[in-house]
Amino acid sequence: MGLCKCAKKKVTSLFCFEHRVNVCEYCLVENHCKCVVQSYLSWLADSDYDTNCTLCSMSLESKETVRLKCLHLFHWECLDAWARHLPGNTAPAGYKCQQCQEGIFPAPNQTSPIIERLQAVLQQANWARAGLGLSLVRTRFFYFQISSYCTSRRFLLLLFTFSARKPMNLNENNYAIPSSLLFSKDRDEDLPENKYKRRSASEWLNRWFRSRYGKRPVFDPRAQWKRGFFYIIVCIIIMMTVFTILPRFVSNRSNDDPAFNPLANPDIRIAFPEQSQ
């Protein structure tokens, strides 16, 4: 721990390796934005430092930099290019610092000058805005529709603007969006007239069954076993119910059967109390 030499005189554990002084977060953002800064204990453990970007091995002074919440410094251009090469379905936890493997995105409840500066820089890229929980910046996408004929093929190029928070209304039949979710038969439809309608028990059971034992992703190897086990349990319950209710109807019919009436059997003699006297 040390005392920063700025006018705020804040007690801080951050230490600038290049200037060899204690710095608070405010001085770090304003005056040491391209300096190698870590904790004072890190300086005592190892005072060696590298003023080059880890991703491109060039000097940090040459380009615009961004400091992550772990205090490691990178060129913003290099970090953006590295993140764009990751798969599009990468989770926010998959974006990690290349030096300490700590997550890039700060928590929603984190507030500090370093975090505010980091969020301001990350908001410039769509991959970072998704990790921060913000709406995506408008981007242009190209969709191709291929129609096959006996002698030729036609390629239809559709260019339109997409926004993550503003859905589009495509009324023309020529537009085709290659998404299996839009054409899925198992997708629940909430029409305006049925939005506040009371759900029946059968519909609720059907929705629950599809959510639990419907179509599973390909990477779930236990989906078929779960579905088969559920079917076996349902069959056992149905058989137990049938065998429990069926004897009641059969026993009621036997009451009217003369074969089970002892008074109608000539081989059985029953003495009534009046006759015995």
Short mmCIF file of N, CA and C in Angstrom, two decimals, residues 32-150:
data_model
loop_
_atom_site.label_atom_id
_atom_site.label_comp_id
_atom_site.label_asym_id
_atom_site.label_seq_id
_atom_site.Cartn_x
_atom_site.Cartn_y
_atom_site.Cartn_z
N HIS A 32 -1.30 7.84 -16.74
CA HIS A 32 -0.53 6.61 -16.96
C HIS A 32 -1.33 5.64 -17.81
N CYS A 33 -2.00 6.15 -18.83
CA CYS A 33 -2.89 5.31 -19.63
C CYS A 33 -2.14 4.29 -20.48
N LYS A 34 -0.84 4.51 -20.76
CA LYS A 34 -0.06 3.57 -21.56
C LYS A 34 1.14 3.01 -20.79
N CYS A 35 1.09 3.11 -19.48
CA CYS A 35 2.17 2.58 -18.66
C CYS A 35 1.80 1.19 -18.14
N VAL A 36 2.82 0.42 -17.84
CA VAL A 36 2.62 -0.90 -17.24
C VAL A 36 2.37 -0.71 -15.76
N VAL A 37 1.15 -1.01 -15.33
CA VAL A 37 0.74 -0.80 -13.94
C VAL A 37 0.17 -2.11 -13.41
N GLN A 38 0.67 -2.52 -12.25
CA GLN A 38 0.16 -3.67 -11.53
C GLN A 38 0.18 -3.35 -10.04
N SER A 39 -0.08 -4.33 -9.22
CA SER A 39 -0.06 -4.11 -7.78
C SER A 39 1.39 -3.97 -7.29
N TYR A 40 1.52 -3.35 -6.13
CA TYR A 40 2.86 -3.15 -5.56
C TYR A 40 3.50 -4.48 -5.17
N LEU A 41 2.67 -5.46 -4.78
CA LEU A 41 3.21 -6.78 -4.46
C LEU A 41 3.79 -7.46 -5.70
N SER A 42 3.17 -7.23 -6.85
CA SER A 42 3.72 -7.77 -8.10
C SER A 42 5.08 -7.15 -8.41
N TRP A 43 5.22 -5.87 -8.11
CA TRP A 43 6.51 -5.21 -8.32
C TRP A 43 7.58 -5.78 -7.40
N LEU A 44 7.22 -6.07 -6.15
CA LEU A 44 8.18 -6.66 -5.23
C LEU A 44 8.56 -8.08 -5.64
N ALA A 45 7.61 -8.82 -6.20
CA ALA A 45 7.90 -10.20 -6.62
C ALA A 45 8.75 -10.24 -7.88
N ASP A 46 8.45 -9.38 -8.85
CA ASP A 46 9.19 -9.37 -10.12
C ASP A 46 9.06 -7.98 -10.71
N SER A 47 10.17 -7.27 -10.77
CA SER A 47 10.16 -5.89 -11.27
C SER A 47 10.35 -5.79 -12.77
N ASP A 48 10.52 -6.91 -13.46
CA ASP A 48 10.67 -6.88 -14.92
C ASP A 48 9.31 -6.63 -15.57
N TYR A 49 9.32 -5.90 -16.66
CA TYR A 49 8.09 -5.60 -17.37
C TYR A 49 8.40 -5.43 -18.85
N ASP A 50 7.35 -5.55 -19.65
CA ASP A 50 7.46 -5.47 -21.11
C ASP A 50 6.53 -4.37 -21.60
N THR A 51 7.06 -3.42 -22.35
CA THR A 51 6.28 -2.30 -22.86
C THR A 51 5.69 -2.58 -24.24
N ASN A 52 5.69 -3.81 -24.67
CA ASN A 52 5.13 -4.18 -25.97
C ASN A 52 3.79 -4.87 -25.79
N CYS A 53 2.96 -4.77 -26.81
CA CYS A 53 1.67 -5.45 -26.80
C CYS A 53 1.89 -6.96 -26.94
N THR A 54 1.19 -7.73 -26.14
CA THR A 54 1.37 -9.18 -26.16
C THR A 54 0.86 -9.80 -27.46
N LEU A 55 -0.12 -9.19 -28.09
CA LEU A 55 -0.73 -9.78 -29.28
C LEU A 55 0.07 -9.52 -30.55
N CYS A 56 0.72 -8.35 -30.63
CA CYS A 56 1.45 -8.01 -31.86
C CYS A 56 2.94 -7.76 -31.64
N SER A 57 3.39 -7.76 -30.38
CA SER A 57 4.81 -7.56 -30.03
C SER A 57 5.33 -6.20 -30.49
N MET A 58 4.44 -5.22 -30.59
CA MET A 58 4.85 -3.86 -30.93
C MET A 58 4.68 -2.96 -29.71
N SER A 59 5.32 -1.80 -29.75
CA SER A 59 5.29 -0.90 -28.61
C SER A 59 3.87 -0.41 -28.34
N LEU A 60 3.54 -0.29 -27.06
CA LEU A 60 2.21 0.19 -26.69
C LEU A 60 2.00 1.65 -27.06
N GLU A 61 3.08 2.39 -27.23
CA GLU A 61 2.96 3.81 -27.56
C GLU A 61 2.55 4.05 -29.01
N SER A 62 2.64 3.02 -29.85
CA SER A 62 2.41 3.22 -31.28
C SER A 62 0.93 3.32 -31.64
N LYS A 63 0.05 2.71 -30.86
CA LYS A 63 -1.37 2.69 -31.21
C LYS A 63 -2.22 2.97 -29.97
N GLU A 64 -3.50 3.10 -30.21
CA GLU A 64 -4.45 3.30 -29.11
C GLU A 64 -4.52 2.02 -28.27
N THR A 65 -4.56 2.19 -26.97
CA THR A 65 -4.53 1.05 -26.05
C THR A 65 -5.83 0.97 -25.26
N VAL A 66 -6.04 -0.20 -24.69
CA VAL A 66 -7.18 -0.45 -23.80
C VAL A 66 -6.66 -1.26 -22.62
N ARG A 67 -7.05 -0.85 -21.42
CA ARG A 67 -6.62 -1.53 -20.21
C ARG A 67 -7.80 -2.35 -19.66
N LEU A 68 -7.58 -3.64 -19.50
CA LEU A 68 -8.62 -4.52 -18.99
C LEU A 68 -8.74 -4.36 -17.48
N LYS A 69 -9.75 -5.02 -16.92
CA LYS A 69 -9.97 -4.91 -15.47
C LYS A 69 -8.86 -5.58 -14.67
N CYS A 70 -8.09 -6.47 -15.31
CA CYS A 70 -6.93 -7.09 -14.65
C CYS A 70 -5.69 -6.21 -14.76
N LEU A 71 -5.83 -5.01 -15.34
CA LEU A 71 -4.79 -3.99 -15.49
C LEU A 71 -3.80 -4.30 -16.61
N HIS A 72 -3.97 -5.39 -17.34
CA HIS A 72 -3.10 -5.67 -18.47
C HIS A 72 -3.49 -4.78 -19.66
N LEU A 73 -2.48 -4.37 -20.42
CA LEU A 73 -2.66 -3.38 -21.47
C LEU A 73 -2.46 -4.03 -22.83
N PHE A 74 -3.34 -3.67 -23.79
CA PHE A 74 -3.26 -4.19 -25.16
C PHE A 74 -3.58 -3.06 -26.14
N HIS A 75 -3.15 -3.24 -27.38
CA HIS A 75 -3.62 -2.37 -28.45
C HIS A 75 -5.09 -2.68 -28.71
N TRP A 76 -5.91 -1.65 -28.79
CA TRP A 76 -7.33 -1.88 -29.04
C TRP A 76 -7.54 -2.53 -30.41
N GLU A 77 -6.75 -2.15 -31.38
CA GLU A 77 -6.87 -2.76 -32.71
C GLU A 77 -6.54 -4.25 -32.67
N CYS A 78 -5.51 -4.62 -31.91
CA CYS A 78 -5.13 -6.04 -31.81
C CYS A 78 -6.17 -6.83 -31.03
N LEU A 79 -6.67 -6.26 -29.95
CA LEU A 79 -7.67 -6.97 -29.15
C LEU A 79 -8.97 -7.15 -29.94
N ASP A 80 -9.35 -6.14 -30.70
CA ASP A 80 -10.56 -6.24 -31.51
C ASP A 80 -10.40 -7.30 -32.60
N ALA A 81 -9.25 -7.33 -33.25
CA ALA A 81 -9.01 -8.34 -34.30
C ALA A 81 -8.98 -9.74 -33.71
N TRP A 82 -8.38 -9.89 -32.53
CA TRP A 82 -8.34 -11.21 -31.89
C TRP A 82 -9.74 -11.70 -31.52
N ALA A 83 -10.58 -10.80 -31.00
CA ALA A 83 -11.93 -11.19 -30.60
C ALA A 83 -12.80 -11.50 -31.81
N ARG A 84 -12.59 -10.82 -32.92
CA ARG A 84 -13.39 -11.08 -34.12
C ARG A 84 -13.08 -12.44 -34.74
N HIS A 85 -11.90 -12.98 -34.48
CA HIS A 85 -11.55 -14.29 -35.02
C HIS A 85 -12.15 -15.43 -34.21
N LEU A 86 -12.70 -15.14 -33.04
CA LEU A 86 -13.35 -16.18 -32.24
C LEU A 86 -14.68 -16.55 -32.88
N PRO A 87 -15.20 -17.75 -32.62
CA PRO A 87 -16.51 -18.14 -33.18
C PRO A 87 -17.61 -17.18 -32.74
N GLY A 88 -18.62 -17.05 -33.58
CA GLY A 88 -19.71 -16.12 -33.28
C GLY A 88 -20.54 -16.52 -32.08
N ASN A 89 -20.56 -17.81 -31.75
CA ASN A 89 -21.36 -18.28 -30.61
C ASN A 89 -20.55 -18.36 -29.32
N THR A 90 -19.41 -17.67 -29.26
CA THR A 90 -18.60 -17.68 -28.05
C THR A 90 -19.32 -16.95 -26.92
N ALA A 91 -19.38 -17.56 -25.75
CA ALA A 91 -20.03 -16.96 -24.59
C ALA A 91 -19.18 -15.80 -24.07
N PRO A 92 -19.79 -14.85 -23.33
CA PRO A 92 -18.99 -13.74 -22.78
C PRO A 92 -17.84 -14.22 -21.91
N ALA A 93 -18.00 -15.36 -21.23
CA ALA A 93 -16.91 -15.87 -20.40
C ALA A 93 -15.75 -16.41 -21.23
N GLY A 94 -15.97 -16.62 -22.52
CA GLY A 94 -14.90 -17.12 -23.38
C GLY A 94 -13.91 -16.06 -23.81
N TYR A 95 -14.25 -14.78 -23.64
CA TYR A 95 -13.32 -13.70 -23.95
C TYR A 95 -12.45 -13.45 -22.72
N LYS A 96 -11.20 -13.89 -22.78
CA LYS A 96 -10.31 -13.82 -21.62
C LYS A 96 -9.02 -13.09 -22.00
N CYS A 97 -8.40 -12.54 -20.97
CA CYS A 97 -7.11 -11.87 -21.16
C CYS A 97 -6.08 -12.90 -21.57
N GLN A 98 -5.23 -12.54 -22.54
CA GLN A 98 -4.24 -13.46 -23.05
C GLN A 98 -3.00 -13.57 -22.16
N GLN A 99 -2.97 -12.81 -21.07
CA GLN A 99 -1.84 -12.90 -20.15
C GLN A 99 -2.20 -13.63 -18.86
N CYS A 100 -3.38 -13.35 -18.30
CA CYS A 100 -3.76 -13.97 -17.02
C CYS A 100 -5.00 -14.83 -17.13
N GLN A 101 -5.63 -14.92 -18.31
CA GLN A 101 -6.84 -15.74 -18.53
C GLN A 101 -8.01 -15.31 -17.65
N GLU A 102 -8.06 -14.04 -17.30
CA GLU A 102 -9.21 -13.51 -16.57
C GLU A 102 -10.20 -12.92 -17.56
N GLY A 103 -11.49 -12.96 -17.21
CA GLY A 103 -12.52 -12.47 -18.11
C GLY A 103 -12.31 -11.01 -18.48
N ILE A 104 -12.68 -10.67 -19.72
CA ILE A 104 -12.52 -9.30 -20.19
C ILE A 104 -13.64 -8.40 -19.69
N PHE A 105 -14.87 -8.92 -19.71
CA PHE A 105 -16.02 -8.07 -19.40
C PHE A 105 -16.17 -7.90 -17.89
N PRO A 106 -16.35 -6.67 -17.44
CA PRO A 106 -16.55 -6.44 -16.00
C PRO A 106 -17.96 -6.82 -15.58
N ALA A 107 -18.13 -7.04 -14.29
CA ALA A 107 -19.45 -7.35 -13.75
C ALA A 107 -20.33 -6.11 -13.79
N PRO A 108 -21.66 -6.30 -13.83
CA PRO A 108 -22.55 -5.12 -13.90
C PRO A 108 -22.44 -4.20 -12.69
N ASN A 109 -22.06 -4.74 -11.52
CA ASN A 109 -22.00 -3.92 -10.31
C ASN A 109 -20.62 -3.33 -10.07
N GLN A 110 -19.68 -3.51 -10.98
CA GLN A 110 -18.35 -2.94 -10.83
C GLN A 110 -18.35 -1.49 -11.30
N THR A 111 -17.83 -0.61 -10.46
CA THR A 111 -17.74 0.82 -10.80
C THR A 111 -16.39 1.34 -10.35
N SER A 112 -15.65 1.89 -11.27
CA SER A 112 -14.36 2.52 -10.99
C SER A 112 -13.94 3.27 -12.24
N PRO A 113 -13.01 4.21 -12.14
CA PRO A 113 -12.56 4.91 -13.35
C PRO A 113 -12.00 3.96 -14.41
N ILE A 114 -11.31 2.90 -14.00
CA ILE A 114 -10.77 1.95 -14.97
C ILE A 114 -11.89 1.20 -15.67
N ILE A 115 -12.91 0.78 -14.91
CA ILE A 115 -14.03 0.05 -15.50
C ILE A 115 -14.82 0.94 -16.44
N GLU A 116 -15.02 2.20 -16.06
CA GLU A 116 -15.76 3.12 -16.93
C GLU A 116 -15.02 3.35 -18.24
N ARG A 117 -13.71 3.52 -18.18
CA ARG A 117 -12.93 3.71 -19.41
C ARG A 117 -12.95 2.44 -20.26
N LEU A 118 -12.87 1.28 -19.61
CA LEU A 118 -12.91 0.01 -20.35
C LEU A 118 -14.26 -0.17 -21.04
N GLN A 119 -15.35 0.12 -20.36
CA GLN A 119 -16.68 -0.01 -20.97
C GLN A 119 -16.85 0.95 -22.13
N ALA A 120 -16.31 2.16 -22.00
CA ALA A 120 -16.42 3.13 -23.09
C ALA A 120 -15.69 2.66 -24.35
N VAL A 121 -14.57 1.98 -24.18
CA VAL A 121 -13.83 1.47 -25.34
C VAL A 121 -14.50 0.23 -25.92
N LEU A 122 -14.98 -0.67 -25.06
CA LEU A 122 -15.58 -1.91 -25.54
C LEU A 122 -16.89 -1.67 -26.28
N GLN A 123 -17.57 -0.59 -25.99
CA GLN A 123 -18.85 -0.32 -26.64
C GLN A 123 -18.71 -0.05 -28.14
N GLN A 124 -17.49 0.09 -28.62
CA GLN A 124 -17.29 0.37 -30.04
C GLN A 124 -17.45 -0.87 -30.91
N ALA A 125 -17.39 -2.07 -30.32
CA ALA A 125 -17.43 -3.31 -31.09
C ALA A 125 -18.69 -4.09 -30.74
N ASN A 126 -19.26 -4.77 -31.73
CA ASN A 126 -20.48 -5.55 -31.51
C ASN A 126 -20.23 -6.75 -30.61
N TRP A 127 -19.09 -7.42 -30.76
CA TRP A 127 -18.82 -8.59 -29.92
C TRP A 127 -18.73 -8.20 -28.46
N ALA A 128 -18.24 -6.98 -28.18
CA ALA A 128 -18.14 -6.52 -26.80
C ALA A 128 -19.49 -6.01 -26.29
N ARG A 129 -20.29 -5.41 -27.15
CA ARG A 129 -21.60 -4.92 -26.72
C ARG A 129 -22.50 -6.08 -26.32
N ALA A 130 -22.38 -7.20 -27.01
CA ALA A 130 -23.16 -8.38 -26.61
C ALA A 130 -22.74 -8.88 -25.24
N GLY A 131 -21.45 -8.85 -24.94
CA GLY A 131 -20.98 -9.28 -23.62
C GLY A 131 -21.35 -8.32 -22.52
N LEU A 132 -21.51 -7.03 -22.85
CA LEU A 132 -21.92 -6.04 -21.86
C LEU A 132 -23.42 -5.96 -21.69
N GLY A 133 -24.17 -6.71 -22.49
CA GLY A 133 -25.63 -6.67 -22.39
C GLY A 133 -26.25 -5.48 -23.09
N LEU A 134 -25.57 -4.90 -24.08
CA LEU A 134 -26.09 -3.75 -24.82
C LEU A 134 -26.61 -4.20 -26.17
N SER A 135 -27.41 -3.33 -26.78
CA SER A 135 -27.92 -3.62 -28.12
C SER A 135 -26.80 -3.50 -29.14
N LEU A 136 -26.91 -4.29 -30.19
CA LEU A 136 -25.86 -4.31 -31.20
C LEU A 136 -25.94 -3.09 -32.10
N VAL A 137 -24.79 -2.69 -32.61
CA VAL A 137 -24.73 -1.60 -33.57
C VAL A 137 -25.25 -2.11 -34.91
N ARG A 138 -25.92 -1.26 -35.66
CA ARG A 138 -26.49 -1.67 -36.94
C ARG A 138 -25.40 -2.15 -37.88
N THR A 139 -25.63 -3.33 -38.42
CA THR A 139 -24.67 -3.96 -39.32
C THR A 139 -25.39 -4.47 -40.54
N ARG A 140 -24.71 -4.51 -41.66
CA ARG A 140 -25.30 -4.99 -42.90
C ARG A 140 -24.95 -6.45 -43.10
N PHE A 141 -25.96 -7.23 -43.45
CA PHE A 141 -25.78 -8.65 -43.70
C PHE A 141 -26.27 -8.97 -45.10
N PHE A 142 -25.70 -10.00 -45.69
CA PHE A 142 -26.08 -10.46 -47.01
C PHE A 142 -26.67 -11.84 -46.87
N TYR A 143 -27.84 -12.03 -47.47
CA TYR A 143 -28.49 -13.34 -47.47
C TYR A 143 -28.63 -13.81 -48.91
N PHE A 144 -28.32 -15.05 -49.17
CA PHE A 144 -28.37 -15.63 -50.49
C PHE A 144 -29.48 -16.65 -50.56
N GLN A 145 -30.27 -16.56 -51.60
CA GLN A 145 -31.30 -17.55 -51.88
C GLN A 145 -30.97 -18.22 -53.21
N ILE A 146 -30.81 -19.53 -53.21
CA ILE A 146 -30.39 -20.28 -54.38
C ILE A 146 -31.57 -21.08 -54.90
N SER A 147 -31.91 -20.91 -56.15
CA SER A 147 -32.99 -21.66 -56.79
C SER A 147 -32.39 -22.54 -57.87
N SER A 148 -32.65 -23.82 -57.80
CA SER A 148 -32.08 -24.79 -58.74
C SER A 148 -33.07 -25.10 -59.85
N TYR A 149 -32.58 -25.12 -61.05
CA TYR A 149 -33.37 -25.48 -62.21
C TYR A 149 -32.63 -26.57 -62.99
N CYS A 150 -33.25 -27.04 -64.06
CA CYS A 150 -32.64 -28.12 -64.85
C CYS A 150 -31.37 -27.65 -65.55
#
